[in-house]
């Protein structure tokens, strides 16, 4: 919001006047409260200072408060959720680091009472942020699964022994079941990642000539060479539920002059149209069909035919239909359908959806809350998928290979802006129930004891750092989680210790914390200095027209991989 400009000449200050204002030109506003007290110790997550005055104030747009000599990120009036401005309260925003000392300076010619030419005195607030509270003794010493394999226990013990002192390097091998990206890192910088990431994203299509999770050779190879496999699951599910739905029912006469129509664009109809997939059949039941009658399927927004063949066509009998194709599926989902024509009476419009034709991990049609509920469509689909994925994980267990297992990643999304995967769309309670359901299925029903369960904890709220309470509310619980990770896409070699310490606070230091996914690599030295060294990191892969590359996505463009891999704090394959 624009601030009030000071449209008057500035006079000289009277050093003998304790109002610290311009001589004879009114009384300055008095500060009545401040959100950070002099000498306070505040959490590093603190992002703002508010100053409240006894009267409405204006600010000099030419003078900006500073924090440790640098201009604050923003400065202005406080505005509430309804857009109302509080002219008595000003807010400065900034970012802090753990264990640091700060001085916020509000210069003498910065704030004045509205209607007065007397400026408030210069204000200095000295404070510090809390020192790191990392305590390795609180971390769980064993896996949650008491029947864990010897190999899984061994990996966890190594991670625990190194935690806080060394960091394991890691990278996605490639999109699913290959190691091209890690191979490129090794050939470029001479070190192979200690942890190699895989993904069950193509589960519905395996086995095929281009993807076969039953061939565990890529995983076996890196494990034998001394790296730890980590498997993420971008779980693809159907974007529509099979079945027949009635979108409209009644009697609509279609006169010879084409003036009759059935418009199906209301909220109820759109809930069906949004589910249609290629192969869906739209059927119009009718009566009183005269000779020469014609039907028409039109775009619910533009009134044009979905294709010339559907603009108008001859009809007879008691129904006519259209099959959804790749040419019109998006238009139908977005705009709905209008049925028109002449010389017949429409009595109903039904939609028959085959289901399963379109798969996605970003769909609102597949409800996470229904997955654990026996008898639901979602439960039927999920049970089959879990049985399939369990078979592939069992091959790894039989080969003596432990897995850092990371399903349902980034479930909470941003706590204000929302989730971006189906397993998060129904809210944190549904996701927690989903997590415990899968944990029970794979551990107790399928006997998979080679899994080290990695929960991804989201740390953002409206784009800024979240509160520990939000992370806690979304957490399934210590009894179902072995390692807690964060997925961060920040500037190269930045210090994200605040995020680490936020997670540590949320789980009371009970678990190993890892950087489970990142684009740019972070600064291990800064993390170590702040007692916030991630157990391992997992750099996300980059492809250029299908070929593994470094820098194609704008990450790590100036040799950051080499810098980090050669840091003494970081261990790669063969170094642990």
PDB file of C-alpha atoms in Angstrom, residues 361 368 406-432 434-435 455-464 466-476 485-487:
ATOM      1  CA  UNK A 361      -0.411 -37.916  -9.287  1.00  0.00           C
ATOM      2  CA  UNK A 368      -6.885 -40.016  -0.204  1.00  0.00           C
ATOM      3  CA  UNK A 406       9.829 -42.178   0.616  1.00  0.00           C
ATOM      4  CA  UNK A 407       6.157 -42.386  -0.403  1.00  0.00           C
ATOM      5  CA  UNK A 408       3.645 -39.506  -0.199  1.00  0.00           C
ATOM      6  CA  UNK A 409       6.310 -36.811  -0.386  1.00  0.00           C
ATOM      7  CA  UNK A 410       5.451 -33.109  -0.066  1.00  0.00           C
ATOM      8  CA  UNK A 411       1.949 -34.068   1.076  1.00  0.00           C
ATOM      9  CA  UNK A 412       1.031 -30.815   2.818  1.00  0.00           C
ATOM     10  CA  UNK A 413       2.268 -28.614  -0.016  1.00  0.00           C
ATOM     11  CA  UNK A 414       2.125 -25.069   1.320  1.00  0.00           C
ATOM     12  CA  UNK A 415      -0.042 -24.832   4.436  1.00  0.00           C
ATOM     13  CA  UNK A 416      -1.883 -21.785   3.042  1.00  0.00           C
ATOM     14  CA  UNK A 417      -1.677 -22.294  -0.713  1.00  0.00           C
ATOM     15  CA  UNK A 418      -2.459 -26.001  -0.544  1.00  0.00           C
ATOM     16  CA  UNK A 419      -1.181 -29.358  -1.774  1.00  0.00           C
ATOM     17  CA  UNK A 420      -0.188 -30.392  -5.288  1.00  0.00           C
ATOM     18  CA  UNK A 421      -0.445 -34.200  -5.091  1.00  0.00           C
ATOM     19  CA  UNK A 422      -3.598 -36.307  -4.678  1.00  0.00           C
ATOM     20  CA  UNK A 423      -2.368 -37.729  -1.387  1.00  0.00           C
ATOM     21  CA  UNK A 424      -2.470 -34.219   0.096  1.00  0.00           C
ATOM     22  CA  UNK A 425      -5.680 -32.805  -1.380  1.00  0.00           C
ATOM     23  CA  UNK A 426      -7.936 -34.159   1.391  1.00  0.00           C
ATOM     24  CA  UNK A 427      -5.911 -32.502   4.149  1.00  0.00           C
ATOM     25  CA  UNK A 428      -3.255 -33.533   6.639  1.00  0.00           C
ATOM     26  CA  UNK A 429      -5.473 -35.893   8.650  1.00  0.00           C
ATOM     27  CA  UNK A 430      -6.286 -37.915   5.531  1.00  0.00           C
ATOM     28  CA  UNK A 431      -2.609 -38.036   4.568  1.00  0.00           C
ATOM     29  CA  UNK A 432      -1.577 -39.230   8.022  1.00  0.00           C
ATOM     30  CA  UNK A 434      -2.934 -42.911   4.402  1.00  0.00           C
ATOM     31  CA  UNK A 435       0.664 -43.089   5.656  1.00  0.00           C
ATOM     32  CA  UNK A 455       8.596 -38.706   5.835  1.00  0.00           C
ATOM     33  CA  UNK A 456       8.853 -35.422   3.905  1.00  0.00           C
ATOM     34  CA  UNK A 457       7.942 -32.482   6.142  1.00  0.00           C
ATOM     35  CA  UNK A 458       6.753 -29.294   4.431  1.00  0.00           C
ATOM     36  CA  UNK A 459       8.190 -26.055   5.808  1.00  0.00           C
ATOM     37  CA  UNK A 460       6.387 -23.245   3.965  1.00  0.00           C
ATOM     38  CA  UNK A 461       3.264 -21.253   4.752  1.00  0.00           C
ATOM     39  CA  UNK A 462       2.122 -18.689   2.171  1.00  0.00           C
ATOM     40  CA  UNK A 463       5.614 -18.900   0.694  1.00  0.00           C
ATOM     41  CA  UNK A 464       7.347 -18.071   3.997  1.00  0.00           C
ATOM     42  CA  UNK A 466       5.937 -22.159   8.581  1.00  0.00           C
ATOM     43  CA  UNK A 467       5.326 -22.529  12.310  1.00  0.00           C
ATOM     44  CA  UNK A 468       6.449 -25.667  14.100  1.00  0.00           C
ATOM     45  CA  UNK A 469       2.831 -26.312  15.101  1.00  0.00           C
ATOM     46  CA  UNK A 470       1.850 -26.672  11.430  1.00  0.00           C
ATOM     47  CA  UNK A 471       4.564 -29.265  10.848  1.00  0.00           C
ATOM     48  CA  UNK A 472       3.560 -31.127  13.997  1.00  0.00           C
ATOM     49  CA  UNK A 473      -0.104 -31.255  12.975  1.00  0.00           C
ATOM     50  CA  UNK A 474       0.811 -32.892   9.653  1.00  0.00           C
ATOM     51  CA  UNK A 475       3.246 -35.455  11.108  1.00  0.00           C
ATOM     52  CA  UNK A 476       2.124 -39.142  11.223  1.00  0.00           C
ATOM     53  CA  UNK A 485      13.219 -34.993   5.265  1.00  0.00           C
ATOM     54  CA  UNK A 486      12.564 -31.647   3.618  1.00  0.00           C
ATOM     55  CA  UNK A 487      12.364 -30.817  -0.088  1.00  0.00           C
TER      56      UNK A 487
END
